[in-house]
Short mmCIF file of C-alpha atoms and ligand atoms in Angstrom, two decimals:
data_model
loop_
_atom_site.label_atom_id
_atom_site.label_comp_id
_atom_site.label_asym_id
_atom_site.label_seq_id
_atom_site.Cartn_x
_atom_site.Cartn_y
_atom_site.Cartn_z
CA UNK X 7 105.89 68.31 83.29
CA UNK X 8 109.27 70.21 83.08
CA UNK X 9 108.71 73.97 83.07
CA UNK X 10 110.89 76.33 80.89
CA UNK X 11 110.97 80.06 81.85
CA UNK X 12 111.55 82.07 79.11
CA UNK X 13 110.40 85.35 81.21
CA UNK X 14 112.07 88.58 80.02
CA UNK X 15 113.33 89.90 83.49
CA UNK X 16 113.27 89.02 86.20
CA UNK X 17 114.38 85.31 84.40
CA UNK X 18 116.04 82.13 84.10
CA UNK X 19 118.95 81.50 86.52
CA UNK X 20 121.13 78.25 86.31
CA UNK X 21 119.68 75.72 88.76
CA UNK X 22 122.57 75.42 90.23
CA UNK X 23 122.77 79.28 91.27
CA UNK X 24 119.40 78.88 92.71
CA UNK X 25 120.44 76.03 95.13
CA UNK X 26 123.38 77.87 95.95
CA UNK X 27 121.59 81.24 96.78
CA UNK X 28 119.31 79.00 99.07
CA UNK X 29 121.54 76.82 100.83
CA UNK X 30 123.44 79.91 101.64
CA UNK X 31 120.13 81.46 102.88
CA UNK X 32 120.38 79.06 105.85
CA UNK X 33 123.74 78.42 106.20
CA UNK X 34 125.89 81.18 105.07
CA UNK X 35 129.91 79.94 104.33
CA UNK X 36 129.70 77.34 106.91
CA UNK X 37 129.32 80.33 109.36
CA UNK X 38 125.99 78.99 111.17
CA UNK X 39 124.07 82.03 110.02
CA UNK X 40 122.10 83.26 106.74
CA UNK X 41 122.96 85.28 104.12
CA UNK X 42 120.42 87.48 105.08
CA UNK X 43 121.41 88.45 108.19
CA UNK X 44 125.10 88.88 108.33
CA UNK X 45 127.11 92.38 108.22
CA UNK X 46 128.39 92.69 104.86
CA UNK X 47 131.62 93.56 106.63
CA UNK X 48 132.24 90.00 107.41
CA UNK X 49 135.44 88.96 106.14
CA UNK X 50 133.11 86.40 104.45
CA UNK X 51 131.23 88.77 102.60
CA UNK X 52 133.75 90.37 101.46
CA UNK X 53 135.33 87.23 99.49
CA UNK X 54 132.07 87.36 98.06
CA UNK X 55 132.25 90.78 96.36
CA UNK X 56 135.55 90.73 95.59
CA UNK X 57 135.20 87.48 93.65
CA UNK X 58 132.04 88.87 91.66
CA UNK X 59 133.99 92.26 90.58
CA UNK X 60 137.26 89.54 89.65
CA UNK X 61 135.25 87.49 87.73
CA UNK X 62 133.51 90.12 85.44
CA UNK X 63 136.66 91.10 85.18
CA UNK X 64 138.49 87.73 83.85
CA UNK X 65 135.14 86.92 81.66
CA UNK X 66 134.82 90.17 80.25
CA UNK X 67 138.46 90.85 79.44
CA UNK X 68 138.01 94.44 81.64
CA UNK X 69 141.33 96.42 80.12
CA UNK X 70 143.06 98.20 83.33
CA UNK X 71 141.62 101.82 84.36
CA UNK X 72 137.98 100.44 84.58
CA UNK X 73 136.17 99.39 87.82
CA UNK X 74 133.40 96.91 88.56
CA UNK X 75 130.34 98.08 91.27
CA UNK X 76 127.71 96.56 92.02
CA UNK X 77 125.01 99.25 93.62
CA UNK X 78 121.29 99.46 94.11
CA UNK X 79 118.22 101.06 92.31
CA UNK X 80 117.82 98.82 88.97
CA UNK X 81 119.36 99.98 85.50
CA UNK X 82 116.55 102.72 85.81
CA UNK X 83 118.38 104.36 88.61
CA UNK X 84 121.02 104.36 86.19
CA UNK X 85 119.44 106.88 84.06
CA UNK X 86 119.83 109.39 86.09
CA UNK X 87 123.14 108.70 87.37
CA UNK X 88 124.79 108.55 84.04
CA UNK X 89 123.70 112.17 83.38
CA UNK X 90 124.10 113.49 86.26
CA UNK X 91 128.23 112.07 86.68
CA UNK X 92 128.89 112.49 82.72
CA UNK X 93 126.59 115.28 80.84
CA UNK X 94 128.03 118.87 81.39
CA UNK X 95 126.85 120.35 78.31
CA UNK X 96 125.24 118.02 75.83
CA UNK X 97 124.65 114.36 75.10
CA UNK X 98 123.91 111.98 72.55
CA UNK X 99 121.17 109.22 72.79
CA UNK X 100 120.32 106.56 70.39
CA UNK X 101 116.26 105.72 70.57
CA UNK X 102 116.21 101.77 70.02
CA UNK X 103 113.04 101.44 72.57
CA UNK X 104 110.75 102.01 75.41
CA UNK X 105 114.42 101.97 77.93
CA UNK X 106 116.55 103.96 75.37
CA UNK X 107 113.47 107.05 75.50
CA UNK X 108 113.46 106.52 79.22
CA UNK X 109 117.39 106.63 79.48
CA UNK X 110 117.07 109.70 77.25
CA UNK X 111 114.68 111.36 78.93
CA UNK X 112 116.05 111.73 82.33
CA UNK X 113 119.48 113.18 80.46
CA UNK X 114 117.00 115.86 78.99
CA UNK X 115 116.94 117.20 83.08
CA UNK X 116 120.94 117.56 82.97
CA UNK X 117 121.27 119.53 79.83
CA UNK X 118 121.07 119.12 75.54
CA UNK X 119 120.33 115.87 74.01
CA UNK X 120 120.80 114.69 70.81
CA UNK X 121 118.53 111.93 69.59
CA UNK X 122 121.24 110.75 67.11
CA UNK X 123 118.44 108.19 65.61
CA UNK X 124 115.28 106.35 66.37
CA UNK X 125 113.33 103.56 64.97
CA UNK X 126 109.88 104.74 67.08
CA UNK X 127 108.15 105.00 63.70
CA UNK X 128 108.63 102.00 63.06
CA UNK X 129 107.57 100.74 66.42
CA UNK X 130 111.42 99.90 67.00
CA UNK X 131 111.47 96.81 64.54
CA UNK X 132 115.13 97.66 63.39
CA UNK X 133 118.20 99.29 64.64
CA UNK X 134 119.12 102.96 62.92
CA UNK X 135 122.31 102.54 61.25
CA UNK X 136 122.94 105.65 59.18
CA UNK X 137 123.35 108.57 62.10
CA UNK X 138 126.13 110.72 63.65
CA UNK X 139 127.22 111.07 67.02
CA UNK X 140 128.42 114.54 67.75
CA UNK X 141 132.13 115.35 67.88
CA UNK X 142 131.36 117.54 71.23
CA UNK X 143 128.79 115.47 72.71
CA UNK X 144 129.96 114.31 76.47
CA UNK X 145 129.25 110.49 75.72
CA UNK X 146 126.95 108.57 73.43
CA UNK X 147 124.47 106.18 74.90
CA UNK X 148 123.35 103.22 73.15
CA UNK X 149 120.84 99.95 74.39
CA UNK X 150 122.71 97.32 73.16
CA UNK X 151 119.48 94.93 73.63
CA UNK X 152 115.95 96.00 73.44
CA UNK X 153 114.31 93.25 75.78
CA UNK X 154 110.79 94.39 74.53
CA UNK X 155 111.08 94.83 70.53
CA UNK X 156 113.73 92.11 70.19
CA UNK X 157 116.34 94.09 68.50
CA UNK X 158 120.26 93.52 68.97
CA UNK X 159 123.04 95.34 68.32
CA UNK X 160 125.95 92.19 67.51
CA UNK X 161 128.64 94.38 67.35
CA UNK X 162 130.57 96.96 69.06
CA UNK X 163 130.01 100.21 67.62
CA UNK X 164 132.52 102.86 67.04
CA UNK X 165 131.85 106.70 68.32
CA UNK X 166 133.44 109.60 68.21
CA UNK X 167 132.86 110.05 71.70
CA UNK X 168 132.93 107.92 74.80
CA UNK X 169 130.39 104.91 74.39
CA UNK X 170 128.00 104.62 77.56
CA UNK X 171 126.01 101.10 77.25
CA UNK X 172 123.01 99.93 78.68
CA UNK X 173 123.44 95.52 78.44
CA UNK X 174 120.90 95.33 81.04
CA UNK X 175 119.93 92.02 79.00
CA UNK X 176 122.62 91.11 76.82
CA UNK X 177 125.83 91.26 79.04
CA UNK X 178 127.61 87.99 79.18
CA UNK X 179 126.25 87.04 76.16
CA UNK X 180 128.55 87.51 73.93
CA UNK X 181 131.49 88.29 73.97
CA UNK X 182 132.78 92.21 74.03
CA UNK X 183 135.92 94.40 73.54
CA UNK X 184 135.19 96.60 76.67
CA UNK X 185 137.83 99.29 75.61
CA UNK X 186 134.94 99.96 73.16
CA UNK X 187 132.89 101.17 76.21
CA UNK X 188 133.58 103.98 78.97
CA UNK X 189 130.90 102.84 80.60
CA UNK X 190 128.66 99.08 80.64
CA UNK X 191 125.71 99.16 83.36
CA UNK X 192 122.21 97.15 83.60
CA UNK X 193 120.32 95.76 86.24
CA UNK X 194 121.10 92.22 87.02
CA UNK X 195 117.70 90.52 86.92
CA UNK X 196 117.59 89.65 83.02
CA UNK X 197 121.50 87.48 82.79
CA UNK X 198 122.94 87.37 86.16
CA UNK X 199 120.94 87.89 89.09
CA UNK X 200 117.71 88.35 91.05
CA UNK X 201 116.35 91.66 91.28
CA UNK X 202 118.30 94.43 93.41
CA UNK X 203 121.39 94.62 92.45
CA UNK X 204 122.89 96.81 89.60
CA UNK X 205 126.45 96.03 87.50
CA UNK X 206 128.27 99.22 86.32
CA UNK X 207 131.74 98.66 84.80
CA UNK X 208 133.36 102.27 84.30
CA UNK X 209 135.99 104.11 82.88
CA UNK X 210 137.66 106.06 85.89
CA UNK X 211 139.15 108.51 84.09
CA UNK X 212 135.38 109.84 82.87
CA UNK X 213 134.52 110.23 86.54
CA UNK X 214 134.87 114.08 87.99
CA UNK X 215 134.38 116.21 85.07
CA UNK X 216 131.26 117.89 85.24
CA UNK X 217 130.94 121.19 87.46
CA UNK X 218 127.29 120.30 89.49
CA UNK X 219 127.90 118.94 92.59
CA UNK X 220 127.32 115.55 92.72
CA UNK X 221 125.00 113.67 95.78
CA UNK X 222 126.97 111.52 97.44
CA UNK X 223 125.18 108.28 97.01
CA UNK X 224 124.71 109.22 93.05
CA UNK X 225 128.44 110.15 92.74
CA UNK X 226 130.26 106.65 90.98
CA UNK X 227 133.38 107.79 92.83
CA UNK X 228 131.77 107.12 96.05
CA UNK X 229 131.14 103.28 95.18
CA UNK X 230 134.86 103.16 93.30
CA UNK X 231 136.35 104.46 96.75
CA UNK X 232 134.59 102.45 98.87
CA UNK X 233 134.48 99.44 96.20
CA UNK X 234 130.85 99.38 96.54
CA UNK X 235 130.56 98.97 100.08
CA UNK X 236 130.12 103.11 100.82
CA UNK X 237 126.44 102.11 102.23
CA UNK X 238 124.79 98.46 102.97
CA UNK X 239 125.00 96.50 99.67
CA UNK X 240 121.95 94.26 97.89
CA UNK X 241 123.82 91.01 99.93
CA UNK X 242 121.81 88.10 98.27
CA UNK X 243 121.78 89.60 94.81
CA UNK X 244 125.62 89.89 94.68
CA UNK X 245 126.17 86.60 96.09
CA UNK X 246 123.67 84.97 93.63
CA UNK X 247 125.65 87.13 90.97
CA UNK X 248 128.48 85.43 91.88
CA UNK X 249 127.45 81.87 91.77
CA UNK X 250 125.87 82.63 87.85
CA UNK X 251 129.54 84.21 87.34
CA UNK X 252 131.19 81.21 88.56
CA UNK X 253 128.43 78.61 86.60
CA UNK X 254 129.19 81.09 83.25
CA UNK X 255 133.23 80.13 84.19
CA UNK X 256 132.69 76.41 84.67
CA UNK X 257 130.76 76.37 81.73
CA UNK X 258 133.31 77.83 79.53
CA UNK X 259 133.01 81.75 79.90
CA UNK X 260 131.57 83.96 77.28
CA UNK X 261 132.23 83.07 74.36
CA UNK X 262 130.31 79.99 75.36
CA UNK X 263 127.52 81.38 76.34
CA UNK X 264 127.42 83.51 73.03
CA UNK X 265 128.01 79.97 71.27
CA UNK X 266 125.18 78.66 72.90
CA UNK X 267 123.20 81.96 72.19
CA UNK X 268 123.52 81.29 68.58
CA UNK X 269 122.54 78.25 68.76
CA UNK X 270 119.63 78.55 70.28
CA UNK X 271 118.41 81.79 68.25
CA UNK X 272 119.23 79.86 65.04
CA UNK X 273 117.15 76.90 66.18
CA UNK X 274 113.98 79.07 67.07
CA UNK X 275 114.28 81.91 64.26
CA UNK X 276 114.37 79.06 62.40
CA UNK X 277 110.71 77.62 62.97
CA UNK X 278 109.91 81.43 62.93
CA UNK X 279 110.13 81.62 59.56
CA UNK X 280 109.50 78.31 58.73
CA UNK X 281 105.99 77.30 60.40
CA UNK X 282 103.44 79.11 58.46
CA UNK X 283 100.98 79.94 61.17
CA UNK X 284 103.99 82.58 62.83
CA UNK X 285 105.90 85.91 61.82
CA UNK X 286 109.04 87.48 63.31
CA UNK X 287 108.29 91.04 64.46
CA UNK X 288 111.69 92.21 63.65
CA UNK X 289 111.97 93.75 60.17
CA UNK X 290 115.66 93.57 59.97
CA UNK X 291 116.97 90.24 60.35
CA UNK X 292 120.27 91.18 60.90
CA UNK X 293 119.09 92.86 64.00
CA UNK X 294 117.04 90.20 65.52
CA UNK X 295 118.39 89.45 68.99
CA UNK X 296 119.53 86.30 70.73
CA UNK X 297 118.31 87.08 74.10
CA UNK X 298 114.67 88.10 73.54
CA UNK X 299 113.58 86.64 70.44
CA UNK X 300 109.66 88.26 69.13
CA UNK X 301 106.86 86.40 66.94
CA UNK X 302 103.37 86.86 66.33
CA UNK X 303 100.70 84.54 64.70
CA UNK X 304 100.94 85.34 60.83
CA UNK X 305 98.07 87.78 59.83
CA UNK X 306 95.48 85.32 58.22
CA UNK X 307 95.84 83.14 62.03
CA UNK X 308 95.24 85.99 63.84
CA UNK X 309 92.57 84.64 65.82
CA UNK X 310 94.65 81.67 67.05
CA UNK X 311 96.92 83.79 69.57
CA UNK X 312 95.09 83.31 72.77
CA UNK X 313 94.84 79.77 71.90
CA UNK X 314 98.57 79.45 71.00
CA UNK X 315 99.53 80.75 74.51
CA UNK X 316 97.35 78.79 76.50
CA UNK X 317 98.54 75.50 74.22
CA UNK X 318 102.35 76.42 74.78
CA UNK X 319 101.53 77.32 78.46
CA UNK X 320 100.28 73.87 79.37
CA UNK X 321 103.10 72.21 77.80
CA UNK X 322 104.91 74.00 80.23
CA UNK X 323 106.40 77.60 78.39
CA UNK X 324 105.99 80.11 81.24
CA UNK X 325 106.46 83.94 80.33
CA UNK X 326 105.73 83.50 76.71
CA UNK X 327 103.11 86.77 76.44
CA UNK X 328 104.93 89.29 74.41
CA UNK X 329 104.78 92.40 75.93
CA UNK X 330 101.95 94.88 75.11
CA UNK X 331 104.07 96.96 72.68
CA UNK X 332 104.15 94.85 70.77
CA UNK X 333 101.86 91.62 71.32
CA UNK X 334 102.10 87.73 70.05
CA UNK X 335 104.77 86.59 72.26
CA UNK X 336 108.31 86.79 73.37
CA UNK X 337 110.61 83.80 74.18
CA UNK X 338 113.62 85.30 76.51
CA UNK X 339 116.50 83.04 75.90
CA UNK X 340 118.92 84.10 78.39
CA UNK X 341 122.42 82.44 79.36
CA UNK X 342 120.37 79.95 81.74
CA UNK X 343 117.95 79.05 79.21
CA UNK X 344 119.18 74.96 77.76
CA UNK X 345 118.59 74.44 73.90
CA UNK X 346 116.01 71.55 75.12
CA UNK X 347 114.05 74.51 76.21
CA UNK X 348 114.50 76.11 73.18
CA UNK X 349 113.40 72.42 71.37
CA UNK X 350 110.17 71.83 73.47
CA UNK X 351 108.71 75.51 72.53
CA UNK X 352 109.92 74.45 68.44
CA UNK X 353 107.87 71.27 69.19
CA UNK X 354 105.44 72.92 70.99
CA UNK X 355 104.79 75.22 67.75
CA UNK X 356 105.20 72.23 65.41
CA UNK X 357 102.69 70.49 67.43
CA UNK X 358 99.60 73.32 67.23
CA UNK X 359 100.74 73.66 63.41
CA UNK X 360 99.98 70.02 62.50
CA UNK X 361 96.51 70.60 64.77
CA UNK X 362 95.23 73.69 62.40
CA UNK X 363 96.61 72.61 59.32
C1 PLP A 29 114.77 95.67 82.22
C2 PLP A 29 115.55 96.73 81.57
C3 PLP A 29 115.76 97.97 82.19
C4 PLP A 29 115.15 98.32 83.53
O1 PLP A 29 115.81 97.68 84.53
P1 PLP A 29 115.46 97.94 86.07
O2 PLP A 29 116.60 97.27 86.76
O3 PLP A 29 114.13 97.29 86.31
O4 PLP A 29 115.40 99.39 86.29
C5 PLP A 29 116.55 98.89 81.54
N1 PLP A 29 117.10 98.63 80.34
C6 PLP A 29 116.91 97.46 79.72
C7 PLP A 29 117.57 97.20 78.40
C8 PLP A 29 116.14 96.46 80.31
O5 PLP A 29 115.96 95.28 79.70
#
């Protein structure tokens, strides 16, 4: 039985990518020796991470002044960094989810945050739309995904202020005006990656304006001088990185993958809201997002959802447990994820309606 993974993070990567990262596990460039045990001063290497910050360049249409790094620590790392490089006096946050609080909460140790909006009360099911960003705040942060309540934001926003992003599990799919952004950073395990890497693409101009001193390691303009190579990099991560960014190039960049996004989201929304015995969780439809897409069983089926998730799980749909925020399950449709996947869990739900009906 073919397995589809439609795990929210770590996730789906191209089959392709996989073979790649573990052919070069044993045989590294033709060099006789693994990936995991060469300096990643080779001369070999360092194709490899100049390729990966090139390509997000060329995909994502990266205006001149910005610079791509790829560091350690997981978007959560990121938290603090952003802060801690960016906030001098005060900052504003919009609360979209469990990762927006955390994001705003480590800002709270660097000095006064706004909390522009939130949707808590409404346990997240919607995107606030009616807020202002302070004209004096230092940046605005914004989630553009919300992996666990399935909310999206489509569209580049405009601010006031310089636009800090976490796309953690949206970026590269779909496509983005990046002048929009000072700064775009997530971890890599959700769209590009395996665990252990981190993608920032930053503004350089934003860097060096706040009076703390700045930890080396923490300090962006460390990893800009050195182009991310100030301390040992994640090696395997970054190389798989590059091997999804070359399959996204092949397979006709992002606007593809947003194409296929679409698709996909329209196909499964679709028997969302279709097959009686399931609900969407996400109030606002024009916020529902196309990477993580959230359903329960419809109130008077209750009782079925165990059943429903064993009965999917057999028929081979691993990672479909929503998470415990907010229950039923969650289908993670990431760039890797083919719309037969997307067709065997529609079947797979057509299938257990016909049983109970
Ligand atoms: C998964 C996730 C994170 C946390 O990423 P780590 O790399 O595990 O720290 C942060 N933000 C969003 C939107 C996520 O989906």
């Amino acid at each position: 039985m073919k397995k589809y993974n439609f795990g929210a993070g770590p996730s789906i990567l191209p089959p392709e990518v996989i073979k790649a990262t573990a052919d070069a596990l044993i045989n590294f460039d033709g060099t006789g020796l693994s990936l995991a045990e060469i300096s990643h001063r080779t001369k070999n290497f360092q194709a490899v991470m100049d390729e990966a910050q090139a390509l997000v360049k060329e995909l994502l249409n990266v205006p001149e002044g910005y610079e791509v790094l790829f560091v350690g620590g997981g978007a959560s790392t990121q938290f603090c960094y952003v802060p801690y490089n960016l906030l001098e006096k005060k900052a504003a946050y919009l609360n979209t989810g469990v990762w927006a609080k955390k994001a705003l909460k480590e800002a709270q140790l660097f000095g006064e945050v706004v909390e522009v909006a939130s949707s808590a009360a409404d346990n997240f099911t919607y995107i606030p739309k009616d807020y202002s960003v302070p004209a004096d705040a230092d940046y605005f942060h914004i989630t553009t995904n919300n992996t666990i309540y399935g909310t999206e934001l489509h569209e580049d926003l405009d601010s006031p202020v310089n636009v800090v992003a976490d796309m953690s599990s949206d970026i590269f799919s779909r496509v983005l005006d990046v002048k929009k952004y000072a700064m775009i950073y997530g971890g890599a395990q959700k769209n590009l990656s395996m665990a252990g890497v981190t993608f920032v693409i930053v503004r350089t101009d934003i860097l060096g304006k706040v009076s703390r001193p700045i930890p080396t390691m923490v300090d962006y303009r460390t990893h800009v001088k050195k182009g991310s190579m100030f301390n040992t990099p994640p090696v395997v991560p970054i190389f798989t990185c590059l091997q999804t960014l070359r399959w996204i190039k092949e397979q006709g960049g992002v606007a593809e993958m947003e194409r296929r996004a679409k698709e996909r989201a329209e196909l499964l929304y679709g028997e969302i809201d279709r097959n009686p015995f399931f609900r969407g969780t996400v109030t606002c439809k024009a916020d529902r997002s196309y990477m993580n897409i959230c359903f329960v069983m419809a109130e008077e089926h209750k009782d079925l959802e165990a059943e429903f998730l064993q009965f999917a799980t057999e028929r081979g749909m691993h990672g479909i447990k929503g998470h415990r925020d907010v229950g039923g399950f969650r289908a993670s449709c990431y760039n890797a994820m083919p719309l037969e996947g997307v067709k065997a869990l529609v079947e797979t739900m057509q299938e257990f309606e016909r049983l109970h009906a």
